mmCIF file of C-alpha atoms in Angstrom:
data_model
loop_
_atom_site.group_PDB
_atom_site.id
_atom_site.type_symbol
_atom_site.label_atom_id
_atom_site.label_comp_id
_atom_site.label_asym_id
_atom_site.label_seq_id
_atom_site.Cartn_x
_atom_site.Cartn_y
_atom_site.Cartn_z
ATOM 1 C CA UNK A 1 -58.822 -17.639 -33.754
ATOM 2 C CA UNK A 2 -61.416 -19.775 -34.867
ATOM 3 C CA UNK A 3 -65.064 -19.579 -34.736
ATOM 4 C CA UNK A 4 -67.872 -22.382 -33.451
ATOM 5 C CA UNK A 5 -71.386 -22.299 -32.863
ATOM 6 C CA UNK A 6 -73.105 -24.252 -29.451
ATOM 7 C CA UNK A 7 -75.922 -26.289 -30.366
ATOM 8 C CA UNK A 8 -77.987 -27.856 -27.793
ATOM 9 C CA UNK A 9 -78.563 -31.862 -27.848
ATOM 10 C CA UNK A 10 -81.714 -31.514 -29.490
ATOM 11 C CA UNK A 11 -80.196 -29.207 -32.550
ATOM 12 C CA UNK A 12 -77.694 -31.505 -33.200
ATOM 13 C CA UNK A 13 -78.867 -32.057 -36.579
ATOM 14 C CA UNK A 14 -77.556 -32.120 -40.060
ATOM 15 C CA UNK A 15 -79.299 -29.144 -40.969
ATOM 16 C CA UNK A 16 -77.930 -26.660 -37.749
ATOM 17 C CA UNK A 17 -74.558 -28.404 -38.692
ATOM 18 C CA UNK A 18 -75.154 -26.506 -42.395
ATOM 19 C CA UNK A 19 -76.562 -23.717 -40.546
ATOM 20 C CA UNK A 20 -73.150 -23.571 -38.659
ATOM 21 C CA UNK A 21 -71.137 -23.834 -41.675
ATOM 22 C CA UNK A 22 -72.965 -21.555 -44.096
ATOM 23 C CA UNK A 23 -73.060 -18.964 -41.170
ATOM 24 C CA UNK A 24 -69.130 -19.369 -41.151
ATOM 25 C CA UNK A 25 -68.353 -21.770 -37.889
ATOM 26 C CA UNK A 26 -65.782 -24.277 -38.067
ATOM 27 C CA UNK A 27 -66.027 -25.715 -34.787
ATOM 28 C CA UNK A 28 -69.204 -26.984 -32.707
ATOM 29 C CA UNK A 29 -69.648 -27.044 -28.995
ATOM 30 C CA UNK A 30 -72.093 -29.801 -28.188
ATOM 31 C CA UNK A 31 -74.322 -30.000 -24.772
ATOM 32 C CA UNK A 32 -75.628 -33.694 -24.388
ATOM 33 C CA UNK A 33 -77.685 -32.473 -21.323
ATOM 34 C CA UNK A 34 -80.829 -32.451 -22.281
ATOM 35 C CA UNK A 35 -82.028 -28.979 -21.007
ATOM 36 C CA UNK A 36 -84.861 -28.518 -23.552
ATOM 37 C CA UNK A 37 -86.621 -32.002 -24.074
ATOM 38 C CA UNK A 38 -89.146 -30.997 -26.566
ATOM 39 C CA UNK A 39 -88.838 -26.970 -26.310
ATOM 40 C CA UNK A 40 -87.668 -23.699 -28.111
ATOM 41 C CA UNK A 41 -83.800 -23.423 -26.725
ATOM 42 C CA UNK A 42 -84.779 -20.752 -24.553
ATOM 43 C CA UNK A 43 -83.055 -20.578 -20.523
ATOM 44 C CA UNK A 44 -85.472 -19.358 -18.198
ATOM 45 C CA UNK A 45 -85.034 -18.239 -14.813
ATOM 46 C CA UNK A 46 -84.997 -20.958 -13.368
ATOM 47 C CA UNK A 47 -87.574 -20.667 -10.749
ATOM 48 C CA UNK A 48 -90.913 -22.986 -12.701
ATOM 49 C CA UNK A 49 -89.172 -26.388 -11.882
ATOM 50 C CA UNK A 50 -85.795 -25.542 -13.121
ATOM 51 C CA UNK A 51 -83.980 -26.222 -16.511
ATOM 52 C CA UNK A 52 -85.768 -29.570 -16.582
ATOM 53 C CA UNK A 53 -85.307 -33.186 -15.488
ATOM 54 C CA UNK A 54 -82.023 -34.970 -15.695
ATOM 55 C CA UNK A 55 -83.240 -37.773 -13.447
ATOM 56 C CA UNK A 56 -83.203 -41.349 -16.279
ATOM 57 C CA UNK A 57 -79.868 -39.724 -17.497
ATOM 58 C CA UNK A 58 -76.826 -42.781 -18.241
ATOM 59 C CA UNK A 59 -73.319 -41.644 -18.392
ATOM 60 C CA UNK A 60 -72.342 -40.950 -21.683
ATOM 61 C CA UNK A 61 -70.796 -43.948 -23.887
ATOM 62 C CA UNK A 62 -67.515 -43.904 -25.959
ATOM 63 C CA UNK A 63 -69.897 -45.054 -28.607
ATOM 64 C CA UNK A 64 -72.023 -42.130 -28.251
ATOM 65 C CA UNK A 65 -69.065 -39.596 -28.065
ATOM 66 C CA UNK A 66 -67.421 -41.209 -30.645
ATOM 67 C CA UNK A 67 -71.023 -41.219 -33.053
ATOM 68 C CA UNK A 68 -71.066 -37.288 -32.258
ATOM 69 C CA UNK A 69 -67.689 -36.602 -33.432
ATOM 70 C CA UNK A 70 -67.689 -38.797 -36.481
ATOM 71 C CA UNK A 71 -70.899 -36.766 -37.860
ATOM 72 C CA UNK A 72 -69.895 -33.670 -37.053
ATOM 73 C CA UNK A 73 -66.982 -33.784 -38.983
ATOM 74 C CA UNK A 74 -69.036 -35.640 -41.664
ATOM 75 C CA UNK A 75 -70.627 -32.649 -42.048
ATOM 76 C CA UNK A 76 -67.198 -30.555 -42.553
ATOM 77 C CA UNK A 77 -66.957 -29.178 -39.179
ATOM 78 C CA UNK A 78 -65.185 -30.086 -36.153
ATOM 79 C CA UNK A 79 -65.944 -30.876 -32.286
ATOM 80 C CA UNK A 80 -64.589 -28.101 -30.529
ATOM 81 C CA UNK A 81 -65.686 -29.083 -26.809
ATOM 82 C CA UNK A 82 -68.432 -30.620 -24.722
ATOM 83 C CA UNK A 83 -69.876 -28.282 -22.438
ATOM 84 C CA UNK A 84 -71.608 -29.196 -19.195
ATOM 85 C CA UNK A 85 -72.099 -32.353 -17.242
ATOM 86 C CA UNK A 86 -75.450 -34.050 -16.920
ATOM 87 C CA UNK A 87 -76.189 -32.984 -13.068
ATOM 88 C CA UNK A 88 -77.032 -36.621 -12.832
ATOM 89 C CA UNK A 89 -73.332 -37.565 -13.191
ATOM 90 C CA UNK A 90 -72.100 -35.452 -10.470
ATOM 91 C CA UNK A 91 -74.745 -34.530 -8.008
ATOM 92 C CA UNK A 92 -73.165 -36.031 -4.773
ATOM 93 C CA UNK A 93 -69.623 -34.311 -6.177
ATOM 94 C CA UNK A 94 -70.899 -31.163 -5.504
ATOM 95 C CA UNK A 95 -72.956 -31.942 -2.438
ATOM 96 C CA UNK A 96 -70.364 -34.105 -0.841
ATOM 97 C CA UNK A 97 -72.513 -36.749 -0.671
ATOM 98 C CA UNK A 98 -72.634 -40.650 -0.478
ATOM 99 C CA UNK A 99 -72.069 -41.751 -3.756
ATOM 100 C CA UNK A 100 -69.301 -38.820 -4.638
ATOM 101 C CA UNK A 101 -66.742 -42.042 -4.934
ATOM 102 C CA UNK A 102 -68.485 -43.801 -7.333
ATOM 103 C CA UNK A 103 -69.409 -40.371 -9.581
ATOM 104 C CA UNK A 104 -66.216 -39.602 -9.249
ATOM 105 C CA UNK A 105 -65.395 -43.196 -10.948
ATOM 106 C CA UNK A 106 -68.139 -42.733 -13.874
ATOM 107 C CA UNK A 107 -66.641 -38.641 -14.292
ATOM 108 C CA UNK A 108 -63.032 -40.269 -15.107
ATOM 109 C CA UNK A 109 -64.417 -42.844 -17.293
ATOM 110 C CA UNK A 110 -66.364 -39.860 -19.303
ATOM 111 C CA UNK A 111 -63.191 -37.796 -19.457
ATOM 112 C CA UNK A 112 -60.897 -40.872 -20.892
ATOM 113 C CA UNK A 113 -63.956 -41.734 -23.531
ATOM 114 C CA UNK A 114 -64.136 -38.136 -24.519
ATOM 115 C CA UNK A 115 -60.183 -38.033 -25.189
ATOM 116 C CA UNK A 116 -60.027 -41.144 -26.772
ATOM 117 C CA UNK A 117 -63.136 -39.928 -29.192
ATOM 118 C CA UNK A 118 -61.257 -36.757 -30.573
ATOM 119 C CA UNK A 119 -62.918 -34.598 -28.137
ATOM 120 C CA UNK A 120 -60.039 -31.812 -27.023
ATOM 121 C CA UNK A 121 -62.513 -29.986 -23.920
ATOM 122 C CA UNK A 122 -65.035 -30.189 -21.448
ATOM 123 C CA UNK A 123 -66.498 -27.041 -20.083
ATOM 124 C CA UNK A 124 -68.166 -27.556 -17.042
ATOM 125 C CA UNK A 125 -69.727 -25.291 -14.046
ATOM 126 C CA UNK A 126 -68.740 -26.357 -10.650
ATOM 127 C CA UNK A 127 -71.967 -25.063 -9.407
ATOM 128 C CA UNK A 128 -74.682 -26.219 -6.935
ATOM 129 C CA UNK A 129 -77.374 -23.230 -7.835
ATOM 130 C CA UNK A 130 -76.312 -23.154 -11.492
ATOM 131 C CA UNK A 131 -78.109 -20.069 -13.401
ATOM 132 C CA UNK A 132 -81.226 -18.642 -11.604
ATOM 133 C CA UNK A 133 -82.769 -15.165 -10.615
ATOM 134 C CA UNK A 134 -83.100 -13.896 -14.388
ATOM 135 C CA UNK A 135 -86.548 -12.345 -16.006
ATOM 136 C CA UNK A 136 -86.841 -12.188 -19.522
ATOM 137 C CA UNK A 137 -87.770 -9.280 -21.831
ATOM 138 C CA UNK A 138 -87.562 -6.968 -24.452
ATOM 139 C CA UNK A 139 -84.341 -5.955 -22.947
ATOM 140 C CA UNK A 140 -81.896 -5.647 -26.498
ATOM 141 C CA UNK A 141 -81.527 -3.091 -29.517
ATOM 142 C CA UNK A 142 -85.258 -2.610 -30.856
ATOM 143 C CA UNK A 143 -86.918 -4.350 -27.916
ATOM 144 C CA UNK A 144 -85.555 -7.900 -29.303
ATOM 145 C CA UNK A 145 -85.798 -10.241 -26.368
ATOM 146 C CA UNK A 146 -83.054 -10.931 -24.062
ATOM 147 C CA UNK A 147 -82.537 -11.500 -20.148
ATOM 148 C CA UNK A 148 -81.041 -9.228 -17.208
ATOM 149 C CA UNK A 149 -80.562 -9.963 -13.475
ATOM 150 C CA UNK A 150 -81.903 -7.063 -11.080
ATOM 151 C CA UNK A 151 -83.772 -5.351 -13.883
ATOM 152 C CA UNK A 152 -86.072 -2.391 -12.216
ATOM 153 C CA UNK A 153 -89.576 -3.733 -12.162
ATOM 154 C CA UNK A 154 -89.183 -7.322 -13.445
ATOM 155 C CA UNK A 155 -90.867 -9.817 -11.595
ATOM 156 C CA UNK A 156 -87.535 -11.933 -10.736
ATOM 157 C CA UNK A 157 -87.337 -14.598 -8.510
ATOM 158 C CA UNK A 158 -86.403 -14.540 -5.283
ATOM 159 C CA UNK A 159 -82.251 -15.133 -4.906
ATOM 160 C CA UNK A 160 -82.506 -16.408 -1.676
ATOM 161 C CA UNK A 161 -85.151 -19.225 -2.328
ATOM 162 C CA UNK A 162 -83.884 -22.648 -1.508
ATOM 163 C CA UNK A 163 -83.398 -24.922 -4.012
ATOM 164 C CA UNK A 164 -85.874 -27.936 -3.994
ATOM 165 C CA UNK A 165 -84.844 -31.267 -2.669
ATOM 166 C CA UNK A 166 -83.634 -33.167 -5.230
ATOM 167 C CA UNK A 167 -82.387 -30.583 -7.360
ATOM 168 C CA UNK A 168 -78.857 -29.444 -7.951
ATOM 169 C CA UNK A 169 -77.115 -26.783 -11.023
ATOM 170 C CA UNK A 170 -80.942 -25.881 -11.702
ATOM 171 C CA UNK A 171 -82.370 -29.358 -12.901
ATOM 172 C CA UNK A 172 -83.748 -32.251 -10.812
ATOM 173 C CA UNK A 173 -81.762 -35.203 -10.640
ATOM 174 C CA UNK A 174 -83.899 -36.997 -8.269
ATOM 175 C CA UNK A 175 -87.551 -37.204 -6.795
ATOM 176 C CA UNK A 176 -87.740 -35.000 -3.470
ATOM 177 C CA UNK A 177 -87.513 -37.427 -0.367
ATOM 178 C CA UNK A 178 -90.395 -35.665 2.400
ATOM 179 C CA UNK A 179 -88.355 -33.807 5.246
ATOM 180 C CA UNK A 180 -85.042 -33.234 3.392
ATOM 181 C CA UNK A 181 -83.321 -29.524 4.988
ATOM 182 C CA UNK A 182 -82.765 -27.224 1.921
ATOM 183 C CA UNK A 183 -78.900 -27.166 0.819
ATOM 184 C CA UNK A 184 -76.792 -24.513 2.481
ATOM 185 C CA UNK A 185 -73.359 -24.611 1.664
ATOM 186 C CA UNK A 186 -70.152 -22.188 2.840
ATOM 187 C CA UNK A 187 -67.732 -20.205 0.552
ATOM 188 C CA UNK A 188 -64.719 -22.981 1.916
ATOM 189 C CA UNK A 189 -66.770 -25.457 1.451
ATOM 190 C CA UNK A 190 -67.538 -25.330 -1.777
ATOM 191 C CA UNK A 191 -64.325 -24.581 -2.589
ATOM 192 C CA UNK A 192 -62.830 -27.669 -0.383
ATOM 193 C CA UNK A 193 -65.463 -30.002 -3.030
ATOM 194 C CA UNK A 194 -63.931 -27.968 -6.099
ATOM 195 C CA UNK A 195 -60.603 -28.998 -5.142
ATOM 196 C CA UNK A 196 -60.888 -32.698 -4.002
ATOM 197 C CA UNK A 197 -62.726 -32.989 -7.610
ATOM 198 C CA UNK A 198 -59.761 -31.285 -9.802
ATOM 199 C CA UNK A 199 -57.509 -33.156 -7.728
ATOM 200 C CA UNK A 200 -58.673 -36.521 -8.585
ATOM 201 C CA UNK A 201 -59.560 -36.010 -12.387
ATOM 202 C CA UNK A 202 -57.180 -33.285 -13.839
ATOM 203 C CA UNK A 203 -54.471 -36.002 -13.594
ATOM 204 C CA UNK A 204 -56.843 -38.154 -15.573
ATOM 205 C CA UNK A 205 -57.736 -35.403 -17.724
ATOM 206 C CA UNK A 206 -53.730 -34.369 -18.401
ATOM 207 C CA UNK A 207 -53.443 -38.264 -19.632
ATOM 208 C CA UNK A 208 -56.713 -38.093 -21.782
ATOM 209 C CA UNK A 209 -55.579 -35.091 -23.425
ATOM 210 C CA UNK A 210 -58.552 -33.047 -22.316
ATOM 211 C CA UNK A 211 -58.722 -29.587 -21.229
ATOM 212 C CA UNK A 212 -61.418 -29.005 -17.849
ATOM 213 C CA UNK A 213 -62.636 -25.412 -18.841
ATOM 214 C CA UNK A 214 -64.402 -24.114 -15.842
ATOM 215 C CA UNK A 215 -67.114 -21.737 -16.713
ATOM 216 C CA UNK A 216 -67.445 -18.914 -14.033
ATOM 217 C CA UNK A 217 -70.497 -17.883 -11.885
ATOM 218 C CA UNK A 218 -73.634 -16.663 -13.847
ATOM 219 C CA UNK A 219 -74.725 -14.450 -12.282
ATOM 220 C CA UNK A 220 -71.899 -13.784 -10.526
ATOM 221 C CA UNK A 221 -73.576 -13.416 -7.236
ATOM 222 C CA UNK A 222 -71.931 -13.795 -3.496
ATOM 223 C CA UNK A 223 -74.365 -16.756 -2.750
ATOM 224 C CA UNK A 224 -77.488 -17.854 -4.464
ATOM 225 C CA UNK A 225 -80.174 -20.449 -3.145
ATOM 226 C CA UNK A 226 -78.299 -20.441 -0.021
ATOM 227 C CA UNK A 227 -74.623 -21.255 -1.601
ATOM 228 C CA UNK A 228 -71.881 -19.937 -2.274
ATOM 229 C CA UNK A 229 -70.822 -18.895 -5.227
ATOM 230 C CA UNK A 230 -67.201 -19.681 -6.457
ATOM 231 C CA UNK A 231 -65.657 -17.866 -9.793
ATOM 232 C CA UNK A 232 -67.503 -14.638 -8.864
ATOM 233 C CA UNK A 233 -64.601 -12.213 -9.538
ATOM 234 C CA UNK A 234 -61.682 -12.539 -12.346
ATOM 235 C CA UNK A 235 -58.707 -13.157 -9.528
ATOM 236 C CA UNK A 236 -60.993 -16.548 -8.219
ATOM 237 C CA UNK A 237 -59.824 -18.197 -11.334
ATOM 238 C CA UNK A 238 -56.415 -17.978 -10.658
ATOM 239 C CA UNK A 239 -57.168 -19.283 -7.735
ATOM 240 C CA UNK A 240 -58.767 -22.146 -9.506
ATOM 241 C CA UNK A 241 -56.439 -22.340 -11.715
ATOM 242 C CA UNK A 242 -53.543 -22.972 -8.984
ATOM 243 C CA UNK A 243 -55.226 -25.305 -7.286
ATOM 244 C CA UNK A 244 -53.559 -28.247 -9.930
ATOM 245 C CA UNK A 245 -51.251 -26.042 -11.989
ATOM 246 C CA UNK A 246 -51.640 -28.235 -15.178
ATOM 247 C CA UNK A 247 -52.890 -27.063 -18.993
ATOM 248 C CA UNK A 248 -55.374 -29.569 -18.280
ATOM 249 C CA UNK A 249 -57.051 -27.472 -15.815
ATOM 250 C CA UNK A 250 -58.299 -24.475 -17.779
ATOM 251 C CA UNK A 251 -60.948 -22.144 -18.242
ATOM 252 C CA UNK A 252 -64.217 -21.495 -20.259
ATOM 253 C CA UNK A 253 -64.189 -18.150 -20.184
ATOM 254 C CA UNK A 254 -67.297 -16.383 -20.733
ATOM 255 C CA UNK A 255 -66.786 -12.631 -21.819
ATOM 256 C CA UNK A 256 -70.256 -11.722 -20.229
ATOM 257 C CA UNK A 257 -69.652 -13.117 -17.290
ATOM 258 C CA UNK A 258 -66.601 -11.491 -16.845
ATOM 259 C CA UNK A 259 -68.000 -8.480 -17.764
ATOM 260 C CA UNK A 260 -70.656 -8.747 -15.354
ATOM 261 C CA UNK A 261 -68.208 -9.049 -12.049
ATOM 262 C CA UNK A 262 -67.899 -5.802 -9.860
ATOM 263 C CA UNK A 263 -64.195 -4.447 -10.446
ATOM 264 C CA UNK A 264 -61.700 -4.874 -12.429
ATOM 265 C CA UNK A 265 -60.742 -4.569 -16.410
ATOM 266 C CA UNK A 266 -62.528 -7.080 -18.795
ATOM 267 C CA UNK A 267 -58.994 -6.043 -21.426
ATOM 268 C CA UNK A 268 -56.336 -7.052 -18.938
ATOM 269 C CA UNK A 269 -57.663 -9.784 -17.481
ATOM 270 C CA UNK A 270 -58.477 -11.267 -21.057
ATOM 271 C CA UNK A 271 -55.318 -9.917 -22.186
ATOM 272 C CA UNK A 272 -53.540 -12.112 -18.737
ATOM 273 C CA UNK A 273 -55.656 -15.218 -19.666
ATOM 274 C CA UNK A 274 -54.871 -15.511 -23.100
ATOM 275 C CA UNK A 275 -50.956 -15.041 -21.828
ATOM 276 C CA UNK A 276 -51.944 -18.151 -19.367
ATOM 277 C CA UNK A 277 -52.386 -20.255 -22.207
ATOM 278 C CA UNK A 278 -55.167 -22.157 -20.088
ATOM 279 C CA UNK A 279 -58.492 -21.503 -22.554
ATOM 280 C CA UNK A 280 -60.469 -24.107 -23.328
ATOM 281 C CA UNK A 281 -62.977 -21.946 -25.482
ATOM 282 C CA UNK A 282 -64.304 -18.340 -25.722
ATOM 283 C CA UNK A 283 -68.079 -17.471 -25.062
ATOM 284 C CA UNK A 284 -68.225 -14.072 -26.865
ATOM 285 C CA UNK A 285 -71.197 -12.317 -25.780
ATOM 286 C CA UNK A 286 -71.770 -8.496 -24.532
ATOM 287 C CA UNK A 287 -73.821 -7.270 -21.218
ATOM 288 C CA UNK A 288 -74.418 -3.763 -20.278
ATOM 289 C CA UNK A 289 -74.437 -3.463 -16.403
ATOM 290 C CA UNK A 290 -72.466 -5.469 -13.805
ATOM 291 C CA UNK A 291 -73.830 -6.861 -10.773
ATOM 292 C CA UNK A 292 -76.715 -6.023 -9.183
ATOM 293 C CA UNK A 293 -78.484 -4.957 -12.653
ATOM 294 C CA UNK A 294 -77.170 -6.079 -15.881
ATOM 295 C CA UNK A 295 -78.923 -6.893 -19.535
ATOM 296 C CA UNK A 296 -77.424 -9.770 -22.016
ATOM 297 C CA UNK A 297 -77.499 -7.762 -25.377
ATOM 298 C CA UNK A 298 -76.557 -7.896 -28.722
ATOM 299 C CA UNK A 299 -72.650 -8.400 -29.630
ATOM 300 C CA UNK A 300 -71.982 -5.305 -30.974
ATOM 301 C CA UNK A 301 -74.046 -2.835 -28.474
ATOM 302 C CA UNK A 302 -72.985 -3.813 -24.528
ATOM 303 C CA UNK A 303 -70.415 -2.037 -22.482
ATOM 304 C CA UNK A 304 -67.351 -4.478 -24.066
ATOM 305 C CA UNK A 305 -65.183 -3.266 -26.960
ATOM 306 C CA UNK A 306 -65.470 -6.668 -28.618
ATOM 307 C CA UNK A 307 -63.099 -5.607 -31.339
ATOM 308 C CA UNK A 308 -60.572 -4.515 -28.360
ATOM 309 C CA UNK A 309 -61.099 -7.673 -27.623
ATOM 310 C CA UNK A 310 -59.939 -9.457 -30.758
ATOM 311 C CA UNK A 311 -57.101 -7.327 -30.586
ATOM 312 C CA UNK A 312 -55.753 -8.735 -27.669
ATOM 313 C CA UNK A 313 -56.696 -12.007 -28.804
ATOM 314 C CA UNK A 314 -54.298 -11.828 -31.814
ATOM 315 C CA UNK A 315 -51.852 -10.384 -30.028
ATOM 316 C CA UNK A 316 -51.690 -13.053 -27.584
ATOM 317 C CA UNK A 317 -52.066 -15.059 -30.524
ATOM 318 C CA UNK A 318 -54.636 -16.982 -29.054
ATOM 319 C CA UNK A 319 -55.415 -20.031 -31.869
ATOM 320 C CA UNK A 320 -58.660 -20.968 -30.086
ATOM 321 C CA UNK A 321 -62.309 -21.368 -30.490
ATOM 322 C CA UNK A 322 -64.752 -18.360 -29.592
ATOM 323 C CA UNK A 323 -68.904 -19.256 -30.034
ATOM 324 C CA UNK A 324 -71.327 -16.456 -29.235
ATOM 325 C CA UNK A 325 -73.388 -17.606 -25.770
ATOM 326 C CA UNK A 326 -76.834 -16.499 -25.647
ATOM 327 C CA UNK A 327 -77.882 -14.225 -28.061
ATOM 328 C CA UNK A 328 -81.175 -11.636 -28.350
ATOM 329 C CA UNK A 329 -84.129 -13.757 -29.891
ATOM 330 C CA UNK A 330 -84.787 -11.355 -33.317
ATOM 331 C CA UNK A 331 -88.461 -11.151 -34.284
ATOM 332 C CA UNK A 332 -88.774 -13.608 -37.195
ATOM 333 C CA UNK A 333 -89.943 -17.061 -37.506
ATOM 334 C CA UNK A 334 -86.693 -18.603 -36.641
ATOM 335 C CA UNK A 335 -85.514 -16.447 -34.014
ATOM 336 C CA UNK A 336 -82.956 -18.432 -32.835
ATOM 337 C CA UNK A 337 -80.772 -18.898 -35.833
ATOM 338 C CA UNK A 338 -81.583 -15.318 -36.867
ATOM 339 C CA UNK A 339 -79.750 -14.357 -33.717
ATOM 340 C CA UNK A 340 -76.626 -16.625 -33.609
ATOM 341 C CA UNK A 341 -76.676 -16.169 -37.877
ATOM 342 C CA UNK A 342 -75.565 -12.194 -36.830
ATOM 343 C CA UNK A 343 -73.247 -13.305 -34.308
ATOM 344 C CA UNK A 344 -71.665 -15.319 -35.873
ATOM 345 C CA UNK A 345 -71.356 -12.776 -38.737
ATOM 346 C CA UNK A 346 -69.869 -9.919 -36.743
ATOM 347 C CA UNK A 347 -67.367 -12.540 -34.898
ATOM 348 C CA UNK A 348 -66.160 -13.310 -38.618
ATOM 349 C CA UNK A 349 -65.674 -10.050 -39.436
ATOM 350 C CA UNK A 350 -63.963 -9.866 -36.493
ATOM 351 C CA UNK A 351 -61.485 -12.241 -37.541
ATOM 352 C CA UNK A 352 -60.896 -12.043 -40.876
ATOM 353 C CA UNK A 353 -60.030 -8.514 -40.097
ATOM 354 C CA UNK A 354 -58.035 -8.838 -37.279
ATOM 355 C CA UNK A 355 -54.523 -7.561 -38.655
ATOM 356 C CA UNK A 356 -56.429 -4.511 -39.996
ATOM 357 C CA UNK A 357 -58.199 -3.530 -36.688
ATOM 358 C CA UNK A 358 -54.990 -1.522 -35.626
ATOM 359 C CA UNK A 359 -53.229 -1.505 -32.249
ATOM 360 C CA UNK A 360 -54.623 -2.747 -29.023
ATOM 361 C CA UNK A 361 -55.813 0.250 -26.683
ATOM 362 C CA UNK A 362 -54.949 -1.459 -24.193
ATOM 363 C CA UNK A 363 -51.471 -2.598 -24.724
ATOM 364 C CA UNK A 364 -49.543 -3.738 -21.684
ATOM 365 C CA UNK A 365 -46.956 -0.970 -20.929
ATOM 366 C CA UNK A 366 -43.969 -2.541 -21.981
ATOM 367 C CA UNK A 367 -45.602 -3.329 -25.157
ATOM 368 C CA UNK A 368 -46.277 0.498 -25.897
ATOM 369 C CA UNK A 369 -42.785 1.171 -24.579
ATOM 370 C CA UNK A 370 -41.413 -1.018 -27.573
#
């Protein structure tokens, strides 16, 4: 197991890539989108013009792929993954629209750059309504600010808004055109789009040498905005999954979101994926609450065992990257490495002590009957 840290395009800095190392990452996960022109890297709901504008955004270059990697591993670390395509890249993939041919073009040129630049994974988040509905709030050990979906007397937005024309995943990607219908889109059909599209570029990814890791829904709703969701429960990516059965076409699988699905056990499907051998990268974060009401929290207080979870990990021996997702803002003047700092502090401990954490609780039966 190995651990990273996810910076967003704006952090990518010399100094967070000593922050990551002196904090004890290894690994970066870089997002080129720029989500936060000019602001604190805090998500919001979603529902004050989105996660921003995406609009004057240029495929990525070899060049610039190839720049990131060299100085992150300048600085003694190494690219782990790429997570998230610019909305502008893919817009008309996911709404079926006219120029899905030529994105579709400019998404396998991206994938063959990345390979050929040393990057191993893309995560992406086949997703038209992307993240929305949260409120923010003191919602973490000792009131440190976090978010939650359905949280009793938060003023949350309204699920079942439509999305803005000209907006897709959260972020505008174009100006609204007067008189455009609001999206609506059908469980089968978003699935039928998710399938032409790993179709067409897993082959290209299997080539590259790049893994697709496919983050699931957050939050893992039935529809959102008026669309259907699609990785909403643990058994929709195997379905995913076995739609091109190739190592190329993997998973980013988020812990939290897992966790936040109704049904099911977090430790056997973890335990199932690891076997799979189809993780791009880990997002190791804790939630307390599934779906409708949940909190993000603090690693080491939500409803997951997160050392259970290591267990299985090293019993799987899973020889990954894991990077803690959001974390609680702590009340300092640099809240945001003060959070990821203990993180990535109790992930390490994690690890280092993994052969002294003791058996797995949750040992498949013919592993107890051994």
């Amino acid at each position: 197991m190995k651990i990273g840290l996810g910076l967003y395009r704006e952090q990518l800095t010399p100094d967070n890539f000593q922050f990551a190392l002196q904090a004890g990452a290894t690994h970066i996960v870089a997002h080129l989108t720029n989500y936060f022109a000019g602001k604190d890297p805090k998500i919001e709901s979603g529902d004050q013009g989105g996660w921003g504008d995406c609009s004057r955004d240029t495929l990525w270059s070899f060049e610039e792929l190839s720049a990131l990697v060299r100085d992150v591993r300048e600085a003694g670390l190494e690219i782990a993954a790429i997570e998230n395509f610019s909305p502008r890249f893919w817009s008309d993939i996911l709404l079926d629209g006219p120029e899905r041919g030529r994105q579709i073009d400019d998404v396998k040129k991206l994938i063959r750059d990345a390979g050929r630049a040393g990057i191993p994974c893309i995560g992406y988040n086949f997703s038209l309504a992307g993240v929305y509905g949260w409120t923010r709030g003191p919602y973490a050990r000792g009131g440190a600010e976090s978010v939650g979906f359905g949280v009793p007397g938060s003023a949350a937005p309204d699920p079942d808004a439509p999305m803005p024309d000209g907006m897709v995943w959260n972020m505008r990607y174009r100006q609204p055109i007067p008189g455009h219908q609001p999206v609506a889109v059908s469980s089968a059909e978003v699935w039928d789009r998710l399938t032409r599209f790993l179709q067409e570029v897993v082959p290209v990814a299997e080539e590259a040498g790049v893994i697709l890791g496919a983050h699931p829904d957050d939050p893992p709703a039935e529809t959102l905005r008026g669309t259907a969701r699609l990785v909403n429960r643990p058994e929709k990516y195997d379905k995913l999954m076995g739609i091109v059965d190739s190592p190329s076409n993997g998973m980013e699988l988020c812990l939290g979101s897992l966790q936040e699905m109704p049904g099911g056990d977090i430790y056997e499907h973890v335990r199932r994926f690891a076997q799979s051998g189809r993780i791009g990268y880990i997002h190791f974060r804790n939630v307390r609450g599934r779906m409708p009401q949940y909190v993000e929290t603090f690693v080491d207080e939500g409803d997951i065992d997160m050392a259970e979870i290591v267990r299985i990990l090293r019993d799987e021996n899973y020889q990954g990257v894991m990077i803690p997702d959001h974390t609680p803002a702590m009340t300092c003047s640099a809240s945001w490495h003060a959070g990821k700092a203990f993180a990535l502090g109790y992930m390490r401990a994690l690890v280092q002590n993994a052969q002294a954490l003791g058996p797995s609780r949750t040992a498949p039966s013919r592993v107890a009957a051994e």
